[in-house]
CSV table of C-alpha atoms and ligand atoms in Angstrom, one decimal:
chain,number,residue,atom,x,y,z
R,1,UNK,CA,9.5,-14.2,3.8
R,2,UNK,CA,12.5,-13.7,1.5
R,3,UNK,CA,13.4,-10.0,1.0
R,4,UNK,CA,15.2,-7.9,-1.5
R,5,UNK,CA,16.9,-4.9,0.1
R,6,UNK,CA,16.3,-1.4,-1.3
R,7,UNK,CA,20.0,-0.9,-2.2
R,8,UNK,CA,19.8,-3.9,-4.6
R,9,UNK,CA,17.3,-2.0,-6.7
R,10,UNK,CA,19.0,-0.2,-9.5
R,11,UNK,CA,18.5,3.6,-9.2
R,12,UNK,CA,18.4,3.6,-5.4
R,13,UNK,CA,21.5,4.9,-3.6
R,14,UNK,CA,22.2,5.3,0.0
R,15,UNK,CA,20.4,8.6,0.4
R,16,UNK,CA,17.2,7.4,-1.3
R,17,UNK,CA,17.3,4.1,0.6
R,18,UNK,CA,17.5,6.1,3.9
R,19,UNK,CA,14.6,8.3,2.8
R,20,UNK,CA,12.5,5.3,1.9
R,21,UNK,CA,13.2,3.7,5.3
R,22,UNK,CA,12.1,6.8,7.0
R,23,UNK,CA,8.9,6.7,5.0
R,24,UNK,CA,8.3,3.1,6.2
R,25,UNK,CA,9.4,1.4,3.0
R,26,UNK,CA,11.9,-1.1,4.1
R,27,UNK,CA,12.4,-3.4,1.1
R,28,UNK,CA,11.8,-3.7,-2.6
R,29,UNK,CA,8.4,-5.2,-2.2
R,30,UNK,CA,7.2,-2.1,-0.3
R,31,UNK,CA,7.9,0.0,-3.4
R,32,UNK,CA,5.1,-1.9,-5.3
R,33,UNK,CA,2.5,-0.3,-3.0
R,34,UNK,CA,2.9,3.1,-4.6
R,35,UNK,CA,2.1,4.7,-7.9
R,36,UNK,CA,5.0,6.6,-9.6
R,37,UNK,CA,3.2,9.9,-8.8
R,38,UNK,CA,2.8,9.0,-5.1
R,39,UNK,CA,6.4,7.9,-4.8
R,40,UNK,CA,7.7,11.0,-6.7
R,41,UNK,CA,5.8,13.2,-4.2
R,42,UNK,CA,7.1,11.2,-1.2
R,43,UNK,CA,10.7,11.4,-2.4
R,44,UNK,CA,10.4,14.8,-3.8
R,45,UNK,CA,11.8,13.6,-7.1
R,46,UNK,CA,10.7,13.4,-10.8
R,47,UNK,CA,7.9,11.1,-11.7
R,48,UNK,CA,10.1,9.5,-14.4
R,49,UNK,CA,12.7,8.6,-11.8
R,50,UNK,CA,10.0,7.2,-9.4
R,51,UNK,CA,8.6,5.1,-12.2
R,52,UNK,CA,12.0,3.7,-13.0
R,53,UNK,CA,12.6,2.7,-9.4
R,54,UNK,CA,9.3,0.9,-9.2
R,55,UNK,CA,9.8,-0.9,-12.5
R,56,UNK,CA,13.3,-1.9,-11.4
R,57,UNK,CA,12.0,-3.2,-8.1
R,58,UNK,CA,9.3,-5.1,-9.9
R,59,UNK,CA,11.7,-6.7,-12.4
R,60,UNK,CA,14.2,-7.7,-9.7
R,61,UNK,CA,11.5,-9.3,-7.6
R,62,UNK,CA,10.1,-11.1,-10.6
R,63,UNK,CA,13.6,-12.4,-11.6
R,64,UNK,CA,14.0,-13.9,-8.1
R,65,UNK,CA,10.6,-15.4,-8.2
R,66,UNK,CA,9.3,-13.4,-5.3
R,67,UNK,CA,6.3,-12.0,-7.1
R,68,UNK,CA,3.9,-13.7,-9.5
R,69,UNK,CA,3.8,-13.4,-13.2
R,70,UNK,CA,1.1,-11.0,-14.3
R,71,UNK,CA,-0.4,-13.5,-16.7
R,72,UNK,CA,-1.6,-16.6,-15.0
R,73,UNK,CA,-3.9,-19.4,-15.9
R,74,UNK,CA,-7.4,-19.5,-14.5
R,75,UNK,CA,-6.8,-22.8,-12.6
R,76,UNK,CA,-3.9,-21.1,-10.8
R,77,UNK,CA,-6.3,-18.3,-9.8
R,78,UNK,CA,-8.7,-20.9,-8.4
R,79,UNK,CA,-5.8,-22.6,-6.5
R,80,UNK,CA,-4.8,-19.2,-5.1
R,81,UNK,CA,-8.3,-18.6,-3.8
R,82,UNK,CA,-8.4,-22.0,-2.3
R,83,UNK,CA,-5.0,-21.3,-0.6
R,84,UNK,CA,-6.6,-18.4,1.4
R,85,UNK,CA,-6.6,-18.8,5.1
R,86,UNK,CA,-9.5,-17.8,7.3
R,87,UNK,CA,-10.0,-16.3,10.6
R,88,UNK,CA,-13.2,-17.4,12.5
R,89,UNK,CA,-15.6,-14.7,13.4
R,90,UNK,CA,-16.7,-16.7,16.4
R,91,UNK,CA,-20.0,-17.6,14.8
R,92,UNK,CA,-20.3,-20.7,12.7
R,93,UNK,CA,-23.2,-19.2,10.8
R,94,UNK,CA,-21.3,-16.2,9.8
R,95,UNK,CA,-18.2,-18.2,9.0
R,96,UNK,CA,-20.2,-20.4,6.7
R,97,UNK,CA,-21.6,-17.4,5.0
R,98,UNK,CA,-18.0,-16.2,4.4
R,99,UNK,CA,-17.0,-19.7,3.4
R,100,UNK,CA,-14.7,-20.2,6.4
R,101,UNK,CA,-14.4,-16.8,8.0
R,102,UNK,CA,-12.5,-13.6,7.2
R,103,UNK,CA,-10.0,-14.3,4.4
R,104,UNK,CA,-6.3,-13.5,4.1
R,105,UNK,CA,-5.1,-11.8,0.9
R,106,UNK,CA,-8.3,-9.9,0.7
R,107,UNK,CA,-10.0,-6.7,2.0
R,108,UNK,CA,-13.3,-7.5,3.7
R,109,UNK,CA,-15.7,-4.6,4.4
R,110,UNK,CA,-18.4,-4.8,7.1
R,111,UNK,CA,-20.9,-2.0,6.8
R,112,UNK,CA,-24.1,-1.2,8.6
R,113,UNK,CA,-25.8,1.3,10.8
R,114,UNK,CA,-24.8,2.3,14.4
R,115,UNK,CA,-25.0,-0.7,16.8
R,116,UNK,CA,-24.9,-3.2,14.0
R,117,UNK,CA,-21.8,-4.9,15.4
R,118,UNK,CA,-19.0,-3.6,13.3
R,119,UNK,CA,-16.8,-2.7,16.3
R,120,UNK,CA,-17.6,-5.8,18.2
R,121,UNK,CA,-16.7,-7.9,15.2
R,122,UNK,CA,-13.3,-6.2,14.9
R,123,UNK,CA,-12.6,-6.9,18.6
R,124,UNK,CA,-13.5,-10.6,18.2
R,125,UNK,CA,-11.3,-11.0,15.1
R,126,UNK,CA,-8.4,-9.3,16.8
R,127,UNK,CA,-8.6,-12.1,19.4
R,128,UNK,CA,-9.5,-14.9,17.1
R,129,UNK,CA,-6.6,-14.4,14.7
R,130,UNK,CA,-4.4,-15.4,17.7
R,131,UNK,CA,-6.0,-18.8,18.0
R,132,UNK,CA,-4.2,-21.8,16.5
R,133,UNK,CA,-5.2,-22.9,13.0
R,134,UNK,CA,-7.1,-25.8,14.4
R,135,UNK,CA,-9.2,-23.5,16.5
R,136,UNK,CA,-10.0,-21.2,13.5
R,137,UNK,CA,-7.1,-18.7,13.9
R,138,UNK,CA,-3.8,-18.1,12.2
R,139,UNK,CA,-1.6,-18.1,15.3
R,140,UNK,CA,-0.7,-14.6,14.4
R,141,UNK,CA,-1.1,-11.1,15.9
R,142,UNK,CA,-3.4,-8.2,15.1
R,143,UNK,CA,-3.1,-4.6,14.2
R,144,UNK,CA,-6.1,-2.5,15.1
R,145,UNK,CA,-6.4,1.0,13.7
R,146,UNK,CA,-9.1,3.0,15.6
R,147,UNK,CA,-10.4,6.2,14.1
R,148,UNK,CA,-13.4,6.5,16.5
R,149,UNK,CA,-12.0,6.0,19.9
R,150,UNK,CA,-14.0,2.9,20.4
R,151,UNK,CA,-11.3,0.3,20.9
R,152,UNK,CA,-11.8,-1.3,24.3
R,153,UNK,CA,-9.1,-3.4,26.0
R,154,UNK,CA,-11.6,-4.6,28.5
R,155,UNK,CA,-13.8,-6.1,25.7
R,156,UNK,CA,-10.6,-7.9,24.5
R,157,UNK,CA,-10.2,-9.3,28.0
R,158,UNK,CA,-13.8,-10.6,28.1
R,159,UNK,CA,-13.4,-12.2,24.7
R,160,UNK,CA,-10.0,-13.7,25.5
R,161,UNK,CA,-11.4,-15.2,28.7
R,162,UNK,CA,-14.3,-16.7,26.9
R,163,UNK,CA,-11.9,-18.4,24.5
R,164,UNK,CA,-9.6,-19.7,27.2
R,165,UNK,CA,-6.8,-17.4,26.3
R,166,UNK,CA,-4.5,-15.5,28.7
R,167,UNK,CA,-6.0,-12.0,28.6
R,168,UNK,CA,-2.6,-10.2,29.2
R,169,UNK,CA,-0.9,-12.1,26.5
R,170,UNK,CA,-3.9,-11.5,24.2
R,171,UNK,CA,-3.8,-7.8,24.8
R,172,UNK,CA,0.0,-7.8,24.2
R,173,UNK,CA,-0.5,-9.3,20.8
R,174,UNK,CA,-2.8,-6.5,19.5
R,175,UNK,CA,-1.0,-3.4,18.3
R,176,UNK,CA,-3.4,-0.5,18.5
R,177,UNK,CA,-3.0,2.8,16.7
R,178,UNK,CA,-5.4,5.7,17.0
R,179,UNK,CA,-5.8,7.7,13.8
R,180,UNK,CA,-6.6,11.3,14.4
R,181,UNK,CA,-7.5,12.4,10.8
R,182,UNK,CA,-7.1,11.3,7.2
R,183,UNK,CA,-3.6,12.5,7.0
R,184,UNK,CA,-2.6,10.5,10.0
R,185,UNK,CA,-4.6,7.5,8.7
R,186,UNK,CA,-2.7,7.6,5.4
R,187,UNK,CA,0.6,7.8,7.3
R,188,UNK,CA,-0.3,4.8,9.4
R,189,UNK,CA,-1.2,2.9,6.3
R,190,UNK,CA,2.2,3.6,4.9
R,191,UNK,CA,3.9,2.0,7.9
R,192,UNK,CA,1.7,-1.1,7.8
R,193,UNK,CA,4.1,-3.2,5.7
R,194,UNK,CA,6.9,-2.7,8.3
R,195,UNK,CA,4.7,-3.3,11.2
R,196,UNK,CA,3.2,-6.4,9.6
R,197,UNK,CA,6.6,-7.9,9.0
R,198,UNK,CA,8.1,-7.0,12.4
R,199,UNK,CA,5.1,-8.3,14.4
R,200,UNK,CA,4.0,-11.5,12.7
R,201,UNK,CA,0.6,-9.9,11.9
R,202,UNK,CA,-2.3,-11.8,10.3
R,203,UNK,CA,-5.1,-9.3,10.6
R,204,UNK,CA,-5.3,-5.6,10.1
R,205,UNK,CA,-8.6,-4.1,11.3
R,206,UNK,CA,-9.5,-0.5,10.6
R,207,UNK,CA,-12.6,0.7,12.5
R,208,UNK,CA,-13.9,2.9,11.0
R,209,UNK,CA,-12.0,3.3,7.8
R,210,UNK,CA,-14.1,5.7,5.8
R,211,UNK,CA,-15.5,8.0,8.5
R,212,UNK,CA,-12.5,10.3,8.7
R,213,UNK,CA,-12.7,11.0,4.9
R,214,UNK,CA,-16.3,11.8,5.2
R,215,UNK,CA,-15.9,14.1,8.2
R,216,UNK,CA,-13.1,16.1,6.7
R,217,UNK,CA,-14.2,16.5,3.1
R,218,UNK,CA,-17.6,17.9,3.3
R,219,UNK,CA,-19.5,19.6,0.5
R,220,UNK,CA,-19.7,19.3,-3.2
R,221,UNK,CA,-16.4,21.1,-3.9
R,222,UNK,CA,-14.4,18.7,-1.8
R,223,UNK,CA,-15.9,15.5,-3.2
R,224,UNK,CA,-13.5,14.7,-5.9
R,225,UNK,CA,-10.6,15.4,-3.6
R,226,UNK,CA,-12.0,13.1,-1.1
R,227,UNK,CA,-12.7,10.3,-3.6
R,228,UNK,CA,-9.2,10.6,-4.9
R,229,UNK,CA,-7.6,10.2,-1.5
R,230,UNK,CA,-10.0,7.4,-0.6
R,231,UNK,CA,-9.2,5.6,-3.8
R,232,UNK,CA,-5.5,5.7,-3.0
R,233,UNK,CA,-6.0,4.5,0.5
R,234,UNK,CA,-8.3,1.7,-0.5
R,235,UNK,CA,-5.9,0.4,-3.2
R,236,UNK,CA,-3.0,0.6,-0.8
R,237,UNK,CA,-4.9,-1.6,1.6
R,238,UNK,CA,-5.8,-4.1,-1.1
R,239,UNK,CA,-2.2,-4.4,-2.2
R,240,UNK,CA,-1.0,-4.8,1.4
R,241,UNK,CA,-3.5,-7.6,1.8
R,242,UNK,CA,-2.3,-9.3,-1.4
R,243,UNK,CA,1.5,-8.7,-1.0
R,244,UNK,CA,1.7,-9.6,2.7
R,245,UNK,CA,-1.1,-12.1,2.8
R,246,UNK,CA,-2.9,-10.6,5.7
R,247,UNK,CA,-6.6,-10.3,6.2
R,248,UNK,CA,-7.6,-6.6,6.0
R,249,UNK,CA,-11.0,-5.8,7.6
R,250,UNK,CA,-12.5,-2.4,7.3
R,251,UNK,CA,-15.7,-1.1,8.7
R,252,UNK,CA,-18.0,1.5,7.2
R,253,UNK,CA,-21.2,3.2,8.2
R,254,UNK,CA,-24.2,3.6,6.1
R,255,UNK,CA,-25.3,7.0,4.9
R,256,UNK,CA,-27.6,8.5,7.4
R,257,UNK,CA,-28.2,11.8,5.6
R,258,UNK,CA,-28.1,11.1,1.9
R,259,UNK,CA,-25.9,13.6,0.2
R,260,UNK,CA,-25.5,14.6,-3.4
R,261,UNK,CA,-23.4,11.7,-4.5
R,262,UNK,CA,-24.7,8.9,-2.4
R,263,UNK,CA,-28.5,9.1,-2.1
R,264,UNK,CA,-29.5,5.7,-0.7
R,265,UNK,CA,-29.6,5.6,3.1
R,266,UNK,CA,-28.9,1.8,3.1
R,267,UNK,CA,-25.7,2.2,1.0
R,268,UNK,CA,-22.2,2.4,2.5
R,269,UNK,CA,-20.3,5.6,2.4
R,270,UNK,CA,-17.6,6.1,-0.2
R,271,UNK,CA,-19.6,5.1,-3.3
R,272,UNK,CA,-17.9,3.2,-6.1
R,273,UNK,CA,-14.4,4.0,-4.9
R,274,UNK,CA,-14.7,1.7,-1.9
R,275,UNK,CA,-16.9,-0.8,-3.7
R,276,UNK,CA,-14.2,-1.4,-6.4
R,277,UNK,CA,-11.3,-1.8,-4.0
R,278,UNK,CA,-12.8,-4.2,-1.5
R,279,UNK,CA,-12.8,-8.0,-2.2
R,280,UNK,CA,-15.8,-8.8,-0.1
R,281,UNK,CA,-18.6,-6.6,1.3
R,282,UNK,CA,-20.9,-7.6,4.1
R,283,UNK,CA,-23.9,-5.7,5.1
R,284,UNK,CA,-24.9,-6.0,8.8
R,285,UNK,CA,-28.3,-5.1,10.1
R,286,UNK,CA,-29.9,-5.2,13.5
R,287,UNK,CA,-32.5,-7.8,14.4
R,288,UNK,CA,-34.2,-8.6,17.7
R,289,UNK,CA,-32.2,-7.9,20.9
R,290,UNK,CA,-28.6,-9.0,20.5
R,291,UNK,CA,-29.1,-10.7,17.1
R,292,UNK,CA,-27.6,-9.3,13.9
R,293,UNK,CA,-28.0,-10.4,10.3
R,294,UNK,CA,-25.1,-10.4,7.9
R,295,UNK,CA,-25.6,-10.4,4.1
R,296,UNK,CA,-23.0,-10.8,1.4
R,297,UNK,CA,-23.2,-8.1,-1.2
R,298,UNK,CA,-21.9,-8.4,-4.7
R,299,UNK,CA,-19.4,-11.2,-4.3
R,300,UNK,CA,-18.2,-13.1,-7.4
R,301,UNK,CA,-17.4,-16.2,-5.2
R,302,UNK,CA,-20.3,-16.4,-2.8
R,303,UNK,CA,-23.9,-17.2,-3.5
R,304,UNK,CA,-26.3,-14.6,-2.1
R,305,UNK,CA,-27.2,-15.4,1.4
R,306,UNK,CA,-27.7,-14.3,5.0
R,307,UNK,CA,-26.5,-15.4,8.4
R,308,UNK,CA,-27.7,-14.7,11.9
R,309,UNK,CA,-25.2,-14.1,14.7
R,310,UNK,CA,-25.3,-12.7,18.2
R,311,UNK,CA,-23.3,-10.1,20.1
R,312,UNK,CA,-22.5,-11.2,23.7
R,313,UNK,CA,-20.0,-10.5,26.3
R,314,UNK,CA,-17.9,-13.3,24.8
R,315,UNK,CA,-17.9,-11.5,21.5
R,316,UNK,CA,-19.5,-12.6,18.3
R,317,UNK,CA,-21.2,-16.0,18.7
R,318,UNK,CA,-24.0,-18.1,17.2
R,319,UNK,CA,-27.5,-17.3,18.4
R,320,UNK,CA,-28.8,-19.8,20.9
R,321,UNK,CA,-32.1,-21.6,20.3
R,322,UNK,CA,-32.5,-20.8,16.7
W,401,LIG,P1,-21.2,2.3,15.3
W,401,LIG,O1,-19.7,2.3,15.5
W,401,LIG,O2,-21.9,3.3,16.2
W,401,LIG,O3,-21.6,2.6,13.9
W,401,LIG,O4,-21.8,0.9,15.7
W,401,LIG,P2,-21.1,-0.5,15.5
W,401,LIG,O5,-21.7,-1.2,14.3
W,401,LIG,O6,-19.6,-0.5,15.6
W,401,LIG,O7,-21.7,-1.3,16.7
W,401,LIG,P3,-21.0,-2.1,17.9
W,401,LIG,O8,-20.1,-3.1,17.3
W,401,LIG,O9,-20.4,-1.1,18.8
W,401,LIG,O10,-22.2,-2.9,18.5
W,401,LIG,C1,-22.8,-2.4,19.6
W,401,LIG,C2,-23.7,-3.5,20.1
W,401,LIG,O11,-22.9,-4.4,20.8
W,401,LIG,C3,-24.6,-2.8,21.0
W,401,LIG,O12,-25.9,-3.4,20.8
W,401,LIG,C4,-24.1,-3.3,22.4
W,401,LIG,O13,-25.1,-3.4,23.3
W,401,LIG,C5,-23.4,-4.6,22.1
W,401,LIG,N1,-22.3,-4.9,23.0
W,401,LIG,C6,-21.2,-4.2,23.2
W,401,LIG,N2,-20.5,-4.7,24.2
W,401,LIG,C7,-21.2,-5.7,24.7
W,401,LIG,C8,-21.0,-6.7,25.7
W,401,LIG,O14,-20.1,-6.7,26.5
W,401,LIG,N3,-22.0,-7.6,25.9
W,401,LIG,C9,-23.1,-7.6,25.2
W,401,LIG,N4,-24.0,-8.5,25.4
W,401,LIG,N5,-23.3,-6.8,24.2
W,401,LIG,C10,-22.4,-5.8,23.9
W,402,LIG,MG1,-18.3,1.1,15.9
């Protein structure tokens, strides 16, 4: 990937460049992930200056043909969608529902109640992204952000073995970060661009992405603050997916105790804020035994439909005998 260094951007001197590097912004493209207000806060500078820096970076990248024109024709958009690459989930049924698997350049949200398979799916994807393209992977590595302490290396070993991969090597190709709270999660998300570039990453899985926001911002008075932070976070993820062409997968629980804003117990947490920022939403629900049903929710590209898959020791697979 061709890069434009920070110092080439008019308005960025040595000191600012160093500060940006410390914040995890290592090149001009990284600046496009932030709004002027965010960048001003991070650099402790005026919003007008931050705005200029972002605009200068944008113009420079455009001049060099490293970002797209904002106005594009619709056939180009279709071509772009058709250029997406896909990571197999391990289940053909589920892959078909998703038109090939979990897409790069997009944020895919899996939501559902406890035990519906969200965490197992993230584990399977972290292994499958490493497979060759012929086998349904991207031959790339994974970043796994765990907010619930449910990442399990031994599950990775099981799934890798079942796929004929070397377990040690597979584990080594998954970079895991444990996020302790929303502040930490936001810090981690800022360092994603650098980590993605340094480690040839094709998948970023965040399990669970919304739970920390929910746990920390309780009560009516905190709702707007929570939604604002969540909005920033979600848009940052979407831009990371688009700019770095990685598949971003987030998981989300359903509302167990309906609160004031989100009354329906089968709806995911986070309301419209999350809904607007994700590219694809998939609802998972439990069926008999180890079977699970996935359903596409509100996608402009997918016809409505469902798929049955199974959770086994080998990860996500197709159900047998159905
Ligand atoms: P929460 O995080 O609690 O919201 O649930 P989740 O949606 O993340 O569920 P998870 O992915 O943890 O799915 C749990 C299901 O996977 C349970 O039914 C487990 O029994 C099943 N499971 C986990 N590990 C294995 C395994 O090694 N073998 C089999 N057969 N099933 C497993
Ligand atoms: Mg889980």
